[in-house]
Amino acid sequence: MITLQNISRTFTTAGGPLHAVSSASLQIEQGDIYGLIGFSGAGKSTLLRTINLLERPDEGQVIVDGEELTKLTLRELRKKRLSIGMIFQHFNLLNNLTVYDNVSFPLEIAKVPKAQRHKRIESCLEMVGLTDKAKAYPAKLSGGQKQRVAIARALANNPKILLCDEPTSSVDPQTTGSILAALKEINRNLGITIVIVTHEMNVVKAICNKVAVMEHGKIVEKFDLSEKNIVPQSNIAQYLFNNEISLERELEANYV
């Protein structure tokens, strides 16, 4: 479904080159809920964004459904991106548009006919339990509701893949459960492959079937969570598996 081969991405900063991702490789199968976990700055979000080429890698291959995305023309890439939905940490909703119009936005860009758009918007809002909020504006919604609107918008074009960049970090712990339940139901009912970036091990254990641990731009370990006796080898993986707490509150020195 998704193959990342030897992905590297370096940014130029005032302090010199920043190697955000270094020679990272992943194989994500259709129907997986695949977690990318690590501390802030580990390269998780950068690697996630290479899957739809929001970040174009300096080296390596990005293969989705048998197509090498870096070889596509801009027009071909835009078409391919319709099959890859994305959910952002801070929702990225358009505040001057209603919930209905936010979900409609990607359909309008894709030039979906109005009647077909209406049917699809209603279906997406029903999936996330927000039919009654169609005419509301984002400012009137809770954080959890905003994220569910973002999920509905990401589902609008019937994607095969859903990329989730810290989808629960801007909501309270109680709301986190409802967001994860919605994603799990979408995966189960629609068969959508989900890749989720998080800094919380409890999120991974609640929703993912596989996980890759990142540190300093590298993938240091990968695990199939269906296995009964997982024995992490690296220091960071041992720390993550033994501490189901918010990692952003911890210093890296705690496990080194």
Coordinates of N, CA and C in Angstrom, one line a residue, residues 123-230:
S123 N -23.1 12.5 4.3 CA -22.6 11.2 4.7 C -21.4 11.4 5.6
C124 N -20.5 12.3 5.3 CA -19.3 12.5 6.1 C -19.6 13.0 7.5
L125 N -20.5 14.0 7.5 CA -20.9 14.5 8.8 C -21.6 13.5 9.7
E126 N -22.4 12.6 9.1 CA -23.1 11.6 9.8 C -22.0 10.6 10.4
M127 N -21.0 10.3 9.6 CA -19.9 9.4 10.1 C -19.3 9.9 11.3
V128 N -19.1 11.2 11.5 CA -18.4 11.7 12.7 C -19.4 12.3 13.7
G129 N -20.7 12.1 13.5 CA -21.7 12.5 14.5 C -21.9 14.0 14.6
L130 N -21.8 14.7 13.5 CA -22.0 16.2 13.5 C -23.0 16.7 12.5
T131 N -24.0 15.9 12.2 CA -25.1 16.3 11.3 C -25.7 17.6 11.8
D132 N -25.9 17.7 13.1 CA -26.6 18.8 13.7 C -25.8 20.1 13.8
K133 N -24.5 20.0 13.4 CA -23.6 21.2 13.5 C -23.3 21.7 12.1
A134 N -24.0 21.3 11.1 CA -23.7 21.6 9.7 C -23.7 23.1 9.5
K135 N -24.5 23.9 10.1 CA -24.6 25.3 9.9 C -23.8 26.1 10.9
A136 N -23.1 25.4 11.8 CA -22.3 26.1 12.8 C -21.0 26.6 12.2
Y137 N -20.4 27.6 12.9 CA -19.0 28.0 12.5 C -18.0 27.4 13.5
P138 N -16.8 27.2 13.1 CA -15.8 26.6 13.9 C -15.6 27.3 15.3
A139 N -15.8 28.6 15.4 CA -15.6 29.3 16.7 C -16.6 28.8 17.7
K140 N -17.7 28.2 17.3 CA -18.8 27.8 18.2 C -18.6 26.3 18.6
L141 N -17.5 25.7 18.1 CA -17.3 24.2 18.4 C -16.3 24.0 19.4
S142 N -16.3 22.9 20.1 CA -15.3 22.4 21.0 C -14.1 21.9 20.2
G143 N -13.0 21.7 20.9 CA -11.8 21.2 20.2 C -12.1 19.8 19.6
G144 N -12.8 19.0 20.3 CA -13.1 17.6 19.8 C -14.0 17.7 18.5
Q145 N -15.0 18.6 18.6 CA -15.9 18.8 17.4 C -15.1 19.3 16.2
K146 N -14.2 20.3 16.5 CA -13.4 20.8 15.4 C -12.6 19.7 14.7
Q147 N -12.0 18.8 15.5 CA -11.2 17.7 14.9 C -12.1 16.7 14.2
R148 N -13.3 16.5 14.6 CA -14.2 15.6 13.9 C -14.6 16.3 12.6
V149 N -14.8 17.6 12.5 CA -15.0 18.3 11.3 C -13.8 18.1 10.3
A150 N -12.6 18.2 10.9 CA -11.4 17.9 10.1 C -11.4 16.5 9.5
I151 N -11.8 15.6 10.3 CA -11.9 14.2 9.9 C -12.9 14.0 8.7
A152 N -14.1 14.7 8.9 CA -15.1 14.6 7.9 C -14.6 15.2 6.6
R153 N -13.9 16.3 6.7 CA -13.3 17.0 5.5 C -12.3 16.1 4.8
A154 N -11.4 15.4 5.6 CA -10.4 14.5 5.1 C -11.0 13.3 4.4
L155 N -12.3 12.9 4.8 CA -12.9 11.8 4.2 C -13.7 12.2 2.9
A156 N -13.9 13.5 2.7 CA -14.8 13.9 1.6 C -14.6 13.3 0.3
N157 N -13.3 13.2 -0.1 CA -13.0 12.6 -1.4 C -12.8 11.1 -1.5
N158 N -13.4 10.4 -0.5 CA -13.2 9.0 -0.4 C -11.8 8.5 -0.5
P159 N -10.9 8.9 0.4 CA -9.5 8.5 0.3 C -9.3 7.1 0.7
K160 N -8.2 6.5 0.2 CA -7.8 5.2 0.6 C -6.9 5.2 1.8
I161 N -6.3 6.4 2.0 CA -5.3 6.6 3.0 C -5.6 7.9 3.8
L162 N -5.4 7.8 5.2 CA -5.7 8.9 6.0 C -4.4 9.2 6.8
L163 N -3.8 10.4 6.6 CA -2.6 10.7 7.4 C -3.0 11.6 8.5
C164 N -2.6 11.3 9.7 CA -3.0 12.0 10.9 C -1.8 12.5 11.7
D165 N -1.6 13.9 11.7 CA -0.5 14.5 12.3 C -0.9 15.0 13.7
E166 N -0.6 14.2 14.8 CA -0.9 14.6 16.1 C -2.4 14.9 16.3
P167 N -3.3 14.1 15.9 CA -4.7 14.5 15.9 C -5.4 14.7 17.2
T168 N -4.7 14.2 18.3 CA -5.3 14.3 19.6 C -4.6 15.3 20.5
S169 N -3.5 15.9 20.0 CA -2.7 16.8 21.0 C -3.3 18.1 21.3
S170 N -4.3 18.5 20.5 CA -5.0 19.8 20.8 C -6.3 19.6 21.5
V171 N -6.6 18.4 22.0 CA -7.9 18.2 22.7 C -7.6 17.6 24.0
D172 N -8.6 17.7 24.9 CA -8.4 17.2 26.3 C -8.4 15.6 26.3
P173 N -7.9 15.0 27.4 CA -7.8 13.6 27.4 C -9.1 12.8 27.2
Q174 N -10.2 13.4 27.7 CA -11.5 12.8 27.6 C -12.0 12.7 26.1
T175 N -11.7 13.8 25.4 CA -12.0 13.9 24.0 C -11.2 13.0 23.1
T176 N -9.9 12.8 23.6 CA -9.0 11.9 22.8 C -9.6 10.6 22.5
G177 N -10.3 10.0 23.5 CA -10.9 8.7 23.3 C -12.0 8.7 22.2
S178 N -12.8 9.8 22.1 CA -13.8 9.8 21.1 C -13.2 10.0 19.7
I179 N -12.1 10.8 19.6 CA -11.4 10.9 18.3 C -10.8 9.6 17.8
L180 N -10.2 8.9 18.8 CA -9.5 7.6 18.4 C -10.6 6.6 18.0
A181 N -11.7 6.6 18.7 CA -12.8 5.7 18.4 C -13.4 6.0 17.0
A182 N -13.5 7.3 16.7 CA -13.9 7.6 15.3 C -13.0 7.1 14.2
L183 N -11.7 7.3 14.5 CA -10.7 6.8 13.5 C -10.7 5.3 13.4
K184 N -10.9 4.6 14.5 CA -10.9 3.2 14.5 C -12.1 2.6 13.7
E185 N -13.2 3.3 13.9 CA -14.5 2.9 13.2 C -14.3 3.1 11.7
I186 N -13.7 4.2 11.3 CA -13.5 4.6 9.9 C -12.6 3.5 9.3
N187 N -11.6 3.1 10.0 CA -10.7 2.1 9.5 C -11.4 0.7 9.4
R188 N -12.2 0.4 10.3 CA -12.9 -0.9 10.3 C -14.0 -0.9 9.3
N189 N -14.8 0.2 9.2 CA -16.0 0.2 8.3 C -15.6 0.5 6.8
L190 N -14.6 1.3 6.6 CA -14.3 1.8 5.3 C -13.0 1.2 4.7
G191 N -12.2 0.5 5.6 CA -11.0 -0.1 5.2 C -9.9 0.9 4.8
I192 N -10.0 2.1 5.3 CA -9.0 3.1 5.0 C -7.7 2.8 5.9
T193 N -6.6 2.9 5.2 CA -5.3 2.8 5.8 C -5.0 4.1 6.6
I194 N -4.6 4.0 7.8 CA -4.3 5.2 8.6 C -2.9 5.2 9.1
V195 N -2.2 6.3 8.9 CA -0.9 6.5 9.5 C -1.0 7.7 10.5
I196 N -0.6 7.4 11.7 CA -0.9 8.4 12.8 C 0.4 8.8 13.5
V197 N 0.8 10.0 13.5 CA 1.9 10.5 14.3 C 1.4 10.9 15.7
T198 N 2.2 10.5 16.7 CA 1.8 10.9 18.1 C 3.0 10.9 19.0
H199 N 3.0 11.5 20.1 CA 4.0 11.5 21.1 C 3.5 10.7 22.3
E200 N 2.4 10.1 22.2 CA 1.7 9.4 23.4 C 1.6 7.9 23.1
M201 N 2.2 7.1 23.9 CA 2.2 5.7 23.8 C 0.8 5.1 24.0
N202 N 0.0 5.8 24.9 CA -1.4 5.3 25.1 C -2.2 5.4 23.9
V203 N -1.9 6.4 23.0 CA -2.7 6.6 21.7 C -2.3 5.4 20.8
V204 N -1.0 5.1 20.7 CA -0.6 4.0 19.9 C -1.2 2.7 20.3
K205 N -1.2 2.4 21.6 CA -1.8 1.1 22.1 C -3.3 1.1 22.0
A206 N -4.0 2.2 22.0 CA -5.4 2.2 21.8 C -5.9 2.0 20.4
I207 N -5.1 2.3 19.4 CA -5.6 2.3 18.0 C -4.7 1.6 17.0
C208 N -3.4 1.5 17.2 CA -2.5 1.0 16.2 C -2.3 -0.5 16.2
N209 N -2.1 -1.1 15.0 CA -1.7 -2.5 15.0 C -0.2 -2.6 14.8
K210 N 0.4 -1.5 14.3 CA 1.9 -1.5 14.1 C 2.4 -0.2 14.5
V211 N 3.7 -0.1 14.8 CA 4.3 1.2 15.2 C 5.8 1.2 14.9
A212 N 6.3 2.4 14.5 CA 7.7 2.6 14.3 C 8.1 3.7 15.2
V213 N 9.2 3.5 15.9 CA 9.8 4.4 16.9 C 10.9 5.2 16.2
M214 N 10.8 6.6 16.3 CA 11.8 7.4 15.6 C 12.6 8.2 16.7
E215 N 13.8 8.4 16.4 CA 14.7 9.2 17.2 C 15.8 9.9 16.3
H216 N 15.9 11.2 16.4 CA 16.9 12.0 15.7 C 16.8 11.7 14.2
G217 N 15.6 11.6 13.7 CA 15.4 11.4 12.2 C 15.5 10.0 11.7
K218 N 15.8 9.1 12.6 CA 15.9 7.7 12.2 C 14.8 6.8 12.8
I219 N 14.5 5.8 12.1 CA 13.6 4.7 12.6 C 14.5 3.7 13.4
V220 N 14.3 3.7 14.7 CA 15.2 2.8 15.5 C 14.6 1.4 15.8
E221 N 13.3 1.3 15.8 CA 12.6 0.0 15.9 C 11.2 0.0 15.3
K222 N 10.8 -1.2 15.0 CA 9.4 -1.3 14.5 C 8.8 -2.5 15.2
F223 N 7.5 -2.4 15.5 CA 6.8 -3.5 16.2 C 5.4 -3.8 15.6
D224 N 5.1 -5.1 15.6 CA 3.7 -5.5 15.3 C 3.1 -5.7 16.7
L225 N 2.1 -4.8 17.0 CA 1.5 -4.8 18.3 C 0.6 -6.0 18.6
S226 N 0.4 -6.8 17.6 CA -0.4 -8.0 17.8 C 0.4 -9.1 18.4
E227 N 1.7 -9.0 18.4 CA 2.6 -9.9 19.0 C 2.5 -9.8 20.6
K228 N 2.5 -10.9 21.2 CA 2.3 -11.0 22.7 C 3.5 -10.5 23.5
N229 N 4.7 -10.9 23.1 CA 5.8 -10.6 24.0 C 6.8 -9.6 23.2
I230 N 6.5 -8.3 23.3 CA 7.3 -7.3 22.6 C 8.4 -7.0 23.6

